[in-house]
Every structure is written in C-alpha cells, then in structure tokens.
Tab-separated table of C-alpha atoms in Angstrom:
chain	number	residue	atom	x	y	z
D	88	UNK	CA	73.934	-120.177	-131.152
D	89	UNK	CA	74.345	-122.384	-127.980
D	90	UNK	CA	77.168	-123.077	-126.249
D	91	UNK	CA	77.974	-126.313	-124.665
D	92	UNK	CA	80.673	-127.059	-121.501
D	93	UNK	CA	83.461	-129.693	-122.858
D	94	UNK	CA	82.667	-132.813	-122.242
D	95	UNK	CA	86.338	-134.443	-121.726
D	96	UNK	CA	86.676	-137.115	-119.119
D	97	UNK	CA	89.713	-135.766	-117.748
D	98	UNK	CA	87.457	-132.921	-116.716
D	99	UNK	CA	84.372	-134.541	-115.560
D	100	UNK	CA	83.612	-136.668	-112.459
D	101	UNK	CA	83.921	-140.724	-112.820
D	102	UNK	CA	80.449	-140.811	-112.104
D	103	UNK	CA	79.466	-138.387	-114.843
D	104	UNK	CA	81.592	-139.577	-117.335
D	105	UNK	CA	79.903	-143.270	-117.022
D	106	UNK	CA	76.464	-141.327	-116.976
D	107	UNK	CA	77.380	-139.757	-120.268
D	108	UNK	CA	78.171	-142.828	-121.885
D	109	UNK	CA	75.003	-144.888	-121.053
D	110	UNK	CA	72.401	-142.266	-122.175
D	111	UNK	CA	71.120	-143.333	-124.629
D	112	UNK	CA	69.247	-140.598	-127.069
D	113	UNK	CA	66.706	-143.393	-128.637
D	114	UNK	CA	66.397	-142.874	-131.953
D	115	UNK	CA	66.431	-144.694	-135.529
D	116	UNK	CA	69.404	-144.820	-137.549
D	117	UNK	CA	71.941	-146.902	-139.753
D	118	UNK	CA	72.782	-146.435	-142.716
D	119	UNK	CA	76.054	-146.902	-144.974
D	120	UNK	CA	79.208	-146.150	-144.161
D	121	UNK	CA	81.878	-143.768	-146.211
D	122	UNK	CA	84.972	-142.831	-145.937
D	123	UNK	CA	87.454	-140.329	-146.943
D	124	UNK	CA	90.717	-141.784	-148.892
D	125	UNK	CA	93.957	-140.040	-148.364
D	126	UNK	CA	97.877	-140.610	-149.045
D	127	UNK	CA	99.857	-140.530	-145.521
D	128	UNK	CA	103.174	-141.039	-144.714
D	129	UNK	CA	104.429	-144.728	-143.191
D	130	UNK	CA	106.257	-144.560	-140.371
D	131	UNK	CA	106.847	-147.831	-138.197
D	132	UNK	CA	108.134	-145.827	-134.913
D	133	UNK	CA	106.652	-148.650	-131.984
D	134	UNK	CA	103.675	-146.503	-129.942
D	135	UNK	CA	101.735	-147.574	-126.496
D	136	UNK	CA	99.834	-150.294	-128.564
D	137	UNK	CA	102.842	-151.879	-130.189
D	138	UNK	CA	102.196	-155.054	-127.701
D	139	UNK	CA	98.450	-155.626	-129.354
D	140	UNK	CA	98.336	-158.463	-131.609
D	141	UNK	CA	95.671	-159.948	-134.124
D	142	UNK	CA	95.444	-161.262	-137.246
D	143	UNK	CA	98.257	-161.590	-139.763
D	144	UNK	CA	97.349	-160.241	-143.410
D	145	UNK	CA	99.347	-159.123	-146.572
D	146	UNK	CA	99.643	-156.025	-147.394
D	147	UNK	CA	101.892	-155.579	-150.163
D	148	UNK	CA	99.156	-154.942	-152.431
D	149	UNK	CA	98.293	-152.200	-150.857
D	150	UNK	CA	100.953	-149.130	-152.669
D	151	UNK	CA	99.022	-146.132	-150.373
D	152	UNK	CA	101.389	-145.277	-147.710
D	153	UNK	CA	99.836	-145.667	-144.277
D	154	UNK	CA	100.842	-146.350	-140.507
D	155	UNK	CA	97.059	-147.425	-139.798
D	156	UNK	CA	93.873	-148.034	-141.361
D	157	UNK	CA	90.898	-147.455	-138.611
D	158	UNK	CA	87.869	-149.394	-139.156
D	159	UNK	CA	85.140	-148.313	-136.727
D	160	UNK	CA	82.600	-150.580	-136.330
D	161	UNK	CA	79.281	-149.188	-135.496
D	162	UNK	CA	77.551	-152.096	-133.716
D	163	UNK	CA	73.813	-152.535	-132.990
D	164	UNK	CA	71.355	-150.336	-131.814
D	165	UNK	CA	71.001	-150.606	-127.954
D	166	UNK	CA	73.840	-152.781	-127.412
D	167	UNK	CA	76.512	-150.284	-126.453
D	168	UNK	CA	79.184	-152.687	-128.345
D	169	UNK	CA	80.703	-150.156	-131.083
D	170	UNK	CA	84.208	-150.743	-131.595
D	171	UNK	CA	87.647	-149.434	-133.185
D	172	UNK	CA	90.162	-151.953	-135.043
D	173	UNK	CA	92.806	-150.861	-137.395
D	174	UNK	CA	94.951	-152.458	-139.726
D	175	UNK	CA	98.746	-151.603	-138.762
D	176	UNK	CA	101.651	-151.070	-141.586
D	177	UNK	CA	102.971	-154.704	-140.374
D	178	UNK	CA	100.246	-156.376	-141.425
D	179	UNK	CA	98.670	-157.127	-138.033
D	180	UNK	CA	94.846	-156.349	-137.990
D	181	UNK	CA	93.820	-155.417	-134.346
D	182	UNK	CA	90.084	-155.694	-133.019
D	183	UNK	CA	88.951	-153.728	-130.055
D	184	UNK	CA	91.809	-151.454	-130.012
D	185	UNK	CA	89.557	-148.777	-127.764
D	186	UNK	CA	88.385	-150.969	-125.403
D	187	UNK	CA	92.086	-152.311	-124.780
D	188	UNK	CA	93.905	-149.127	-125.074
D	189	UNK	CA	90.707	-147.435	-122.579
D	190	UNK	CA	90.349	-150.207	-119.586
D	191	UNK	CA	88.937	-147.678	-117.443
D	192	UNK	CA	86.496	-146.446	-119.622
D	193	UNK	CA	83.524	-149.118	-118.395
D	194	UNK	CA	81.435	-148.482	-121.306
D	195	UNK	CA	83.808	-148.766	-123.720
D	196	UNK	CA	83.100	-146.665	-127.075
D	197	UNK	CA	79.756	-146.583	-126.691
D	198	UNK	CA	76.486	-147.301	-128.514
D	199	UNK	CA	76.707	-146.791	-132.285
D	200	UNK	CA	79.103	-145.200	-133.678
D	201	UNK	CA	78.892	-143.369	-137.152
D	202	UNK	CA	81.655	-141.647	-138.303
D	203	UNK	CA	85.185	-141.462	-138.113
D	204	UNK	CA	87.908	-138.684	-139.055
D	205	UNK	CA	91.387	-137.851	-138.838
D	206	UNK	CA	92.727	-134.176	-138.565
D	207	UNK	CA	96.886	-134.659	-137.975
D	208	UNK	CA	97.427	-137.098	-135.178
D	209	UNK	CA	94.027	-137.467	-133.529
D	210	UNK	CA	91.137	-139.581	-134.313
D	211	UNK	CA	87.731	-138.570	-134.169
D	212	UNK	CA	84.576	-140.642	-134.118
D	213	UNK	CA	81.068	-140.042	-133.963
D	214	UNK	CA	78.974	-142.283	-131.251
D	215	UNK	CA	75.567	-141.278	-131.738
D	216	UNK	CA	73.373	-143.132	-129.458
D	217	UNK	CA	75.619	-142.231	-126.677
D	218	UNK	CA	75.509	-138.499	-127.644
D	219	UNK	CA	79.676	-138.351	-127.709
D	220	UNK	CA	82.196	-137.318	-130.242
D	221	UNK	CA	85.171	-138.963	-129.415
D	222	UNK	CA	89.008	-138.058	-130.013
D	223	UNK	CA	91.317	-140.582	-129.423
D	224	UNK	CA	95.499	-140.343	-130.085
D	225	UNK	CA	95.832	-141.992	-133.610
D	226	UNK	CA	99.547	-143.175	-132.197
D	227	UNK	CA	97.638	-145.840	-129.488
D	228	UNK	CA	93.970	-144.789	-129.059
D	229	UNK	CA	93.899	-143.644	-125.606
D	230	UNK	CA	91.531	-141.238	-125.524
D	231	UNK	CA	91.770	-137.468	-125.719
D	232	UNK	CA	88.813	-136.201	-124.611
D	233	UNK	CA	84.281	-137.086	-124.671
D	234	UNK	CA	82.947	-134.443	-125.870
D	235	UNK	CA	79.117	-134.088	-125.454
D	236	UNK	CA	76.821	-133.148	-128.652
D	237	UNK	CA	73.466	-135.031	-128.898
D	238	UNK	CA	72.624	-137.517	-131.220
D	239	UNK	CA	75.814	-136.814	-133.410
D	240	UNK	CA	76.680	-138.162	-137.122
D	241	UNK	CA	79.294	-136.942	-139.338
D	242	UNK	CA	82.596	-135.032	-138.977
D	243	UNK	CA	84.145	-132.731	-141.305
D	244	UNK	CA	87.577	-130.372	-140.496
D	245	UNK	CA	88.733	-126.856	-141.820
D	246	UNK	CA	92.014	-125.412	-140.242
D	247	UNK	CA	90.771	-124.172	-136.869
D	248	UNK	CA	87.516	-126.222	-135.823
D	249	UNK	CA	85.481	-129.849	-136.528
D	250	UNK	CA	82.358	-129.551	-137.318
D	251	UNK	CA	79.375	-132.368	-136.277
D	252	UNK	CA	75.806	-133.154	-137.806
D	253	UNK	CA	73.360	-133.605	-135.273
D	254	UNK	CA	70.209	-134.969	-135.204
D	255	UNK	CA	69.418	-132.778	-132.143
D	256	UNK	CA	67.856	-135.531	-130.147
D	257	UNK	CA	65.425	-136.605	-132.773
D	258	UNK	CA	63.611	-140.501	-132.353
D	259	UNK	CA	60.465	-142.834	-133.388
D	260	UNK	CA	59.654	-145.191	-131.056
D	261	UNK	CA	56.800	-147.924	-131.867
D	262	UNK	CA	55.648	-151.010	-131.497
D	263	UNK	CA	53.742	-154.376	-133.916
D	264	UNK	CA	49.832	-154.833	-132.834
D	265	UNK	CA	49.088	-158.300	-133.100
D	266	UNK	CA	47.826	-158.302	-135.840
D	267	UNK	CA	51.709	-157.469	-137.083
D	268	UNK	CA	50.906	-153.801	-138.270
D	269	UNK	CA	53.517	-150.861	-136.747
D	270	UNK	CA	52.639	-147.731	-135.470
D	271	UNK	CA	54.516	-144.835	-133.845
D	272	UNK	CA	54.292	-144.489	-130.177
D	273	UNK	CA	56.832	-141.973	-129.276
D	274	UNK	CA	58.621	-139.659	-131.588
D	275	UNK	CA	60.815	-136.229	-131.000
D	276	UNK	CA	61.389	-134.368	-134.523
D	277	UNK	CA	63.504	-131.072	-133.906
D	278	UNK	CA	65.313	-129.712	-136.905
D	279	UNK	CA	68.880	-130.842	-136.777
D	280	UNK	CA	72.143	-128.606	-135.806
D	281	UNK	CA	75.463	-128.674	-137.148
D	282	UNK	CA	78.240	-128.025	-134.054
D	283	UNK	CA	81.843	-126.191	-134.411
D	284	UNK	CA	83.793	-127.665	-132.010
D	285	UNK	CA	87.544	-125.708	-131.247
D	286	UNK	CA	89.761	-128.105	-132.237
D	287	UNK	CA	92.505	-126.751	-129.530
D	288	UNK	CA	90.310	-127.065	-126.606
D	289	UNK	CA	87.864	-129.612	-127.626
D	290	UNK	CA	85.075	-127.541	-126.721
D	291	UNK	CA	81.945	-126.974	-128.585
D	292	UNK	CA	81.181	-123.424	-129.103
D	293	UNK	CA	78.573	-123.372	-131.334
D	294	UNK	CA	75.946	-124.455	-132.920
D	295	UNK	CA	73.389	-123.862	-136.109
D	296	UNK	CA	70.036	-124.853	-137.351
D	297	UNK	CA	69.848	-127.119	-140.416
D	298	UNK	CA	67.390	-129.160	-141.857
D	299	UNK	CA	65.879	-132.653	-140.445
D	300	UNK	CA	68.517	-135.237	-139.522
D	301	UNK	CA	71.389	-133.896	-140.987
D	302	UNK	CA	74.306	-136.844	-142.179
D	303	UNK	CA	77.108	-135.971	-144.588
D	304	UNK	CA	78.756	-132.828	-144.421
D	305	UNK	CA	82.017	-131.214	-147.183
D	306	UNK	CA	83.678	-128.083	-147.309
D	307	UNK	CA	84.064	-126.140	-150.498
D	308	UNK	CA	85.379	-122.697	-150.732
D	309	UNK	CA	84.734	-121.467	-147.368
D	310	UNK	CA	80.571	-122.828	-147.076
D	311	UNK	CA	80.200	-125.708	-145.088
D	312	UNK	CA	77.402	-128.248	-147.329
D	313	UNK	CA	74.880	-130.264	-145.273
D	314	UNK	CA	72.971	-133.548	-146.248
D	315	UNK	CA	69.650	-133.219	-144.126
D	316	UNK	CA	68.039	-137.059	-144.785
D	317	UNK	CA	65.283	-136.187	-143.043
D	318	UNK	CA	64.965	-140.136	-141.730
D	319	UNK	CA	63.087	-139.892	-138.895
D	320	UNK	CA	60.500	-136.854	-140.427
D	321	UNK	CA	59.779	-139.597	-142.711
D	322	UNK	CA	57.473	-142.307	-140.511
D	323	UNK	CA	55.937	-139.110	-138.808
D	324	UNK	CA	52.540	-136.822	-139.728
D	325	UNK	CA	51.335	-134.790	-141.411
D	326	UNK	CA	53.551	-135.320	-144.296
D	327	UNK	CA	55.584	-138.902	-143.866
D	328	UNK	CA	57.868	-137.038	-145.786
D	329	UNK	CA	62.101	-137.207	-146.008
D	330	UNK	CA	63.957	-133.906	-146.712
D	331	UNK	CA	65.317	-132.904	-149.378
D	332	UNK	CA	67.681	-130.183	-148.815
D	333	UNK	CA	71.491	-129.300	-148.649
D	334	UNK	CA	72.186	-126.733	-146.077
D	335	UNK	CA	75.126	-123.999	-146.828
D	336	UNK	CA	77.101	-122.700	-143.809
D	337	UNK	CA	79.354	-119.666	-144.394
D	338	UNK	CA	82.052	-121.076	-141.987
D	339	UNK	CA	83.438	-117.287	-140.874
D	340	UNK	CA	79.719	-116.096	-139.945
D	341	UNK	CA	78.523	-119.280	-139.350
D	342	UNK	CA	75.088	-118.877	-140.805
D	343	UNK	CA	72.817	-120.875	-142.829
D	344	UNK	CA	73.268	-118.503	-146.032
D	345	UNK	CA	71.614	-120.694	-148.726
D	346	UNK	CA	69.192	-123.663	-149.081
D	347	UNK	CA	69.412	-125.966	-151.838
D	348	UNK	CA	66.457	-128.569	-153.108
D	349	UNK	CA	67.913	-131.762	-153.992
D	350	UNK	CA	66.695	-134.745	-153.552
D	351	UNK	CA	64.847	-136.806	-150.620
D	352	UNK	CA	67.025	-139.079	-148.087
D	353	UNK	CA	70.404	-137.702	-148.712
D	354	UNK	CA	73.312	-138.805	-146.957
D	355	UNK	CA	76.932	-137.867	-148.140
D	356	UNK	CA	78.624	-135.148	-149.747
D	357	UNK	CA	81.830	-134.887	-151.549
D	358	UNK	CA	83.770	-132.023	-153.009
D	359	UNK	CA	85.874	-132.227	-155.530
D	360	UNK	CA	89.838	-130.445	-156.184
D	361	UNK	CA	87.735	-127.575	-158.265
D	362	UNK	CA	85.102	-127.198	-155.742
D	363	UNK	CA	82.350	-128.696	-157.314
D	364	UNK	CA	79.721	-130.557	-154.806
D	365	UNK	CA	77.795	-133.491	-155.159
D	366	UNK	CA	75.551	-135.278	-153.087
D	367	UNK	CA	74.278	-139.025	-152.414
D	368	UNK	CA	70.814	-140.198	-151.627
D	369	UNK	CA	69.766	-143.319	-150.261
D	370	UNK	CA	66.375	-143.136	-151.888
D	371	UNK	CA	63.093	-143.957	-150.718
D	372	UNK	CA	63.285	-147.274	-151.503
D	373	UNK	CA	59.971	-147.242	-153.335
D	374	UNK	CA	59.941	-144.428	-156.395
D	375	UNK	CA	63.325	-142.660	-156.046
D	376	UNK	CA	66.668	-144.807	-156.458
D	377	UNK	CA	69.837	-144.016	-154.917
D	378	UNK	CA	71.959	-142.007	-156.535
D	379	UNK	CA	74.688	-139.347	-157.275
D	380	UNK	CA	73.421	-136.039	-157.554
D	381	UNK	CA	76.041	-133.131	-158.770
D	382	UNK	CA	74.791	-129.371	-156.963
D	383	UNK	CA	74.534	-126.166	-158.385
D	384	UNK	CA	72.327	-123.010	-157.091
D	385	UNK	CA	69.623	-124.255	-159.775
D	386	UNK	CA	69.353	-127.977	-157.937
D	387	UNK	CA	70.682	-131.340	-158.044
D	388	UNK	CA	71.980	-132.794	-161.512
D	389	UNK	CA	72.358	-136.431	-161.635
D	390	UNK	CA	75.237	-138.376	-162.362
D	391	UNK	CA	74.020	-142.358	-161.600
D	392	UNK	CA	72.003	-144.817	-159.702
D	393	UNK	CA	73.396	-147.350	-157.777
D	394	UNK	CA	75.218	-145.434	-154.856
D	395	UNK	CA	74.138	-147.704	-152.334
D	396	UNK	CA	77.879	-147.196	-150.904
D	397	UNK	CA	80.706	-144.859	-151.919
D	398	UNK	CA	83.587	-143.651	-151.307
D	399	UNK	CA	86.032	-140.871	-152.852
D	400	UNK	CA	89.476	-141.205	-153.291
D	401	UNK	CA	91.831	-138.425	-155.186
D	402	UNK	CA	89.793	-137.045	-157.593
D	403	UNK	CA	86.978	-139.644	-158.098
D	404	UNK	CA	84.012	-141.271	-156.602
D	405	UNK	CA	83.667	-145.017	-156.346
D	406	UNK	CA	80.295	-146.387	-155.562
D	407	UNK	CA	78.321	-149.661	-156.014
D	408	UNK	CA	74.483	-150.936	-155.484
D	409	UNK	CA	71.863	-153.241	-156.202
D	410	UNK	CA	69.050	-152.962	-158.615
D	411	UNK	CA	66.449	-153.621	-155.928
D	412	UNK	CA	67.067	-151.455	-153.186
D	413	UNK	CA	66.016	-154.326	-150.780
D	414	UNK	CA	68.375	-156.939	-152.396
D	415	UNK	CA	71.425	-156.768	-149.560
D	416	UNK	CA	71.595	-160.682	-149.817
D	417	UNK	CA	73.122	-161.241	-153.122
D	418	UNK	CA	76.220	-159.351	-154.308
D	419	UNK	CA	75.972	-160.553	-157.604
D	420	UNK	CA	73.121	-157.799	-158.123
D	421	UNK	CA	75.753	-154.950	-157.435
D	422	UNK	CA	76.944	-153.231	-160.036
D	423	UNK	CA	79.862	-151.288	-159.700
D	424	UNK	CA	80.905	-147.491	-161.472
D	425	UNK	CA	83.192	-144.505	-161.014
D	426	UNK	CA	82.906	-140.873	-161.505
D	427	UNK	CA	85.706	-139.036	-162.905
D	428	UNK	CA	85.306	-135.510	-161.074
D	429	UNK	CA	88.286	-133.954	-163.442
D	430	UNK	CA	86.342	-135.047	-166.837
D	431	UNK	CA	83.054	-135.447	-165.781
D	432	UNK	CA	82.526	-139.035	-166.632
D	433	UNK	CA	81.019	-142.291	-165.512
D	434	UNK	CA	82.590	-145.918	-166.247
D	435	UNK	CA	81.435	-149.395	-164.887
D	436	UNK	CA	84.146	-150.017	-162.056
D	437	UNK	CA	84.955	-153.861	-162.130
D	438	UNK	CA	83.473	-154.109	-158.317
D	439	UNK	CA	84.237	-157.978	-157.346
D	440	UNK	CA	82.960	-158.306	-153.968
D	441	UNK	CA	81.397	-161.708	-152.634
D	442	UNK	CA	80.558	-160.331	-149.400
D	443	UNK	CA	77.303	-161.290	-148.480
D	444	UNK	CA	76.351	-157.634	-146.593
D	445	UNK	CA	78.863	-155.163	-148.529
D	446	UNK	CA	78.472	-152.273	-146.075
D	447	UNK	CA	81.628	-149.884	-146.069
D	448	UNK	CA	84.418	-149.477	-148.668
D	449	UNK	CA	87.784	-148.123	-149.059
D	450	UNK	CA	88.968	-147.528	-152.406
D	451	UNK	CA	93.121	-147.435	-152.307
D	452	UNK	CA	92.902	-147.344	-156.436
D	453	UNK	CA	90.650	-148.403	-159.124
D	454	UNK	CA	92.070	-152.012	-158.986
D	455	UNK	CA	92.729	-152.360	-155.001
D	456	UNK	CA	89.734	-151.706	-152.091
D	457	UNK	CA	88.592	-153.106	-149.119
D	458	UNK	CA	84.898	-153.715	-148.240
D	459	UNK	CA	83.443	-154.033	-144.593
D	460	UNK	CA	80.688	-156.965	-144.526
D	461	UNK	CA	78.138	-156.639	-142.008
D	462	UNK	CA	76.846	-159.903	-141.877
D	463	UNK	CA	73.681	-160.719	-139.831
D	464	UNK	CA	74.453	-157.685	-138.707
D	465	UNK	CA	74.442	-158.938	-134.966
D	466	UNK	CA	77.309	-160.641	-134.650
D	467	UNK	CA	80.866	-159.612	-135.725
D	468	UNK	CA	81.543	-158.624	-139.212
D	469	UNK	CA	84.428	-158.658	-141.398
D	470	UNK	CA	86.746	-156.654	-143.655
D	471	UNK	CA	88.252	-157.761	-146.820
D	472	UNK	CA	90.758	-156.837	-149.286
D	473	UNK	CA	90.400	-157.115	-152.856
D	474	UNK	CA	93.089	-156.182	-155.745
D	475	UNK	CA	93.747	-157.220	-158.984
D	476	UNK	CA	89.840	-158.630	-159.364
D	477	UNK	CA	90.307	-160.799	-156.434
D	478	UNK	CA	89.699	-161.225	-153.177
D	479	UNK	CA	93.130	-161.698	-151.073
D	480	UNK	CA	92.203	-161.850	-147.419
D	481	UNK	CA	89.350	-161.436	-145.219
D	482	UNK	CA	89.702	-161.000	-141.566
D	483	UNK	CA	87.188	-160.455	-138.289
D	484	UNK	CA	85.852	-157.213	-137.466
D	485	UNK	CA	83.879	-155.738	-135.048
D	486	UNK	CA	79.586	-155.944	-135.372
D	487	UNK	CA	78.526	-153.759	-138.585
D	488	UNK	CA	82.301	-152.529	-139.804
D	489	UNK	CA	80.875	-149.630	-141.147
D	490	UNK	CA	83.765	-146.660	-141.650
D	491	UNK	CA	87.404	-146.424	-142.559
D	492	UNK	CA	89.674	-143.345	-142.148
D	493	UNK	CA	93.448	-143.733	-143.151
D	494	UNK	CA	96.289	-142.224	-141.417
C-alpha cells in the first residue's frame, strides 16, 4: 500500500499548486465517454454561479428531475484546455463553468479530463494528464480540493471512500520515419493501481496493484471490479498484447482477491440492482469487436456487439456502434440496442443521432438522451438532445464533450 500527502490547493503553496497542474504524465489515451444515469431532486435555490449565462434550450422533454447536468469535456492531448459546462434546471447551458467559477486557478482544469462523478453535493472529475482528481462544490464549482494520483481515469464511490483507476504513470512516446512508418521511442509500462481516497479528508490513503491501464471500475456486493484495457501494453514488446482481465478488490481488506479473464481492451463496467457485472470492450479493432460481456467466476459471457458507447440508466444498458470499428464519420452505420438487466434481454434501441462524432451519451429514458459530438475533435464540440425520435436542440460544448454526471 502507499500512501500519498493530500494534494488540496488550500494546503499547498501557489507555486506548487501551478506545478501540479502543468505536469504533464505523457501518455496515450482517449477513449469513449460513459456515464452513470440517476433520478435527483430539482431544486432552483440561486447558488454563487446564478449570474453565469449561456445558451437558452428546452427542457421540458426532459421528465428526470435534476438541478444540473455536468458535461465534462475532456479536450486534447497536450493542450491543457479540458473543461466543465452543465446544463441548469432553467434551461441555460453554461460553458467553462470551472474556469469562471476558479479565476485563480491559472491552469484552469487541466489537461484531459476523463471522468466525472457525483457523491451528495460534490463533483468529482478525473484529469489525467495533469495527474489530479478534482472535487469541485456541485452548488457553483469552486473547487474543493486537487488531489494528486498519477495518471488517473475513472471514479467509483461506496459510503466512506472514492476510489480512482490509475494508469500509474504509464506512456508510448514515438515518432513517423520518413518513410511514414511509426515506431516507439519512449515507453513506461507499470501495472496500474486503483487508489481509496477518504472522502472526509480528501486524502488518498491507499493504493493497490491491478492489471495494465486500468479504466472502468463498479461495485457489487462489497468487491470493487476493475477494467484493466491494457492500452498502452498493447504497441509495446514482447507481446503487443492488450489485457484482458477484470480485477476484484475486497473493499474492507482491500486486496486483489480474484482475477477474472475476459476479454482484451476493456473499458467499463456496470452492475446491475441484483449484482450481476458486466463489462465493455473496445476491441482490437482488427479480430475482436466491441462488445458487452456479462461476468461470472467461469469468464465473460456475451451479450452484443456494437458498444462503441454506453451508458446505464435504472436497470438497463443503452449502447450504440458502427459496423466498422473505424467508421466514426457516418452515423448512419450505428446501430442502436438495449439490455434489459431484470430479464436478460437485448432489443434494437431506435438510436437517431446525426452527430457526425457521437462520443458520450446520456440516456434520461428509452425515448429521450443526449449525445456529446466531438467533432474534429480539436475544436469545440457539442451536445444534443434527442426525444421522441428527434433531435430538439443542439448547443456548444467544450473540445471532445466526453462525460455526463447528473445531479
């Protein structure tokens, strides 16, 4: 186990809290965005960030009660422009919310951000080229506290503690001869850790060995199941290989008490209201598809292709996906299905986006969803909102809108 000191910048000099921020912990990563749908209660009471303004939208369509909708955009690798909107019960869809609720913080949120989370009142995102897990107030996003973990992915909560995948500082640097043909120059491959962080004192207190380049983490009846992707063991020797393993933490002993072989490139997991697990995998976009993959101690069982992007909300799993795994440029290749956890089965979903990069979605019900378009995936994206089979707004993200959380 190691322990870490908190990395809050209420507790840290000015000079190390802007240090913190601009290391970058090079790396490759990416990847799809998920998030977890839940039913919250409105409540209109004006906060510090009442004055923002943005866009106007409708949302009357939307019957979820909510105060906010977070999108966190995850912006592009090097370019320290991640960013946090949300969507307030008015209607009013706010960009840059961290950045103008944070004016002292010079670096703003940082340099790729990959998850966010909500546990009560606080929000909690994921930055992972700047090595920070962040916790902001959901009332007005002024920020809680930084707290250090390297490379950092996903978030997942019990009662007492978050807990953070970490791709422990792994990268793959390399460069195009000119003749065009890549090679690795520089490359770090530790096995990844999962951190417990105390959610009272925002400390990290510990931290456990996984598998490579751990992503999407659930809970189910007290173990604590770990997607290891293994995306950067994959361009490096001997093997070129991605894992293909779900880690199980018993959360009181915090040990790695099981190991189970799925399938290669995973990245989320979702557990169901019985405690059933399943698992996604981005494939390896030459002889495995994506999919959804249901666990058990014997393996992975599989439920579908096409899981390019998912989300769960209640009791099922929405996802979507394209035939050819390299096909992001025309959405009418997606098909569309959901996953009945209760009755264990599998419909077409009637997915209609036109979004020319569907990257993140946020399923409200079967008929009503937003989807976060990524664009060029330089410059900013957007988010739209889609009921009744049709599209009724899009609006302006951030670059690469990439996660909801609603609260």
């Amino acid at each position: 186990m190691v322990k870490l000191n908190n990395g809050a910048r209420g507790q840290a000099s000015v000079k190390t809290l802007y240090t913190m921020k601009k290391a970058a912990l090079l790396l490759l990563c990416g990847g799809v965005a998920l998030c977890s749908c839940q039913k919250t209660i409105q409540n209109d009471t004006a906060s510090e960030d009442a004055a923002l303004t943005g866009q106007e939208v409708s949302v009357s369509q939307i019957k979820t009660s909510f105060r906010k909708i977070f999108v966190l955009n995850e912006g592009g690798m090097g370019s320290n422009n991640a960013s946090l909107d949300f969507l307030r019960s008015d209607g009013t869809y706010v960009t840059g919310a961290f950045k103008k609720m944070n004016p002292d913080v010079a670096t703003g949120l940082g340099d790729v951000a990959n998850d966010i989370a909500i546990k009560g009142s606080e929000v909690w995102m994921t930055v992972n080229n700047s090595g920070i897990v962040e916790v902001v107030s959901a009332e007005d996003e002024t920020e809680i506290a930084a707290i250090p973990v390297p490379t950092p992915r996903n978030i997942c909560f019990d009662d007492d503690y978050a807990y953070v995948s970490s791709w422990a500082g792994a990268f793959a640097r390399g460069r195009y001869d000119e003749e065009g043909n890549y090679s690795i120059t520089d490359s770090s491959n530790p096995k990844g850790q999962v951190y417990r962080i105390n959610l009272k004192t925002k400390k990290a207190e510990a931290s456990v060995e996984v598998g490579y380049q751990p992503e999407g983490m659930a809970l189910a009846d007290g173990k604590l199941y770990v997607a290891n992707s293994g995306g950067i063991s994959s361009q490096l020797p001997p093997s070129y290989s991605y894992d293909n393993t779900v880690s199980v933490i018993d959360t009181k002993s915090f040990k790695v008490v099981s190991c189970i072989e799925a399938v290669v490139n995973l990245k989320y997991v979702y557990a169901d209201k019985a405690g059933h697990v399943y698992v996604t995998t981005m494939g390896d976009y030459w002889s495995t598809h994506s999919g959804l993959y249901r666990l058990s101690e014997r393996g992975a069982e599989k439920i579908s292709d096409y899981v390019s992007v998912s989300c769960m909300a209640g009791n099922k799993i929405y996802f979507f996906g394209a035939e050819n795994e390299f096909d992001w440029s025309a959405a009418k290749s997606y098909k569309g299905f959901c996953y009945n956890c209760t009755d264990d089965s599998t419909g077409e979903w009637n997915f209609a986006s036109d979004a020319t990069t569907p990257y993140s979605l946020l399923v409200f019900d079967e008929g009503t969803y937003m989807v976060g378009d990524a664009g060029d995936y330089f410059n900013p994206g957007s988010i739209s909102l889609y009921a009744g089979g049709k599209k009724i707004w899009t609006t302006t993200s951030g670059v690469c809108p990439g996660h909801f959380a609603i609260w």
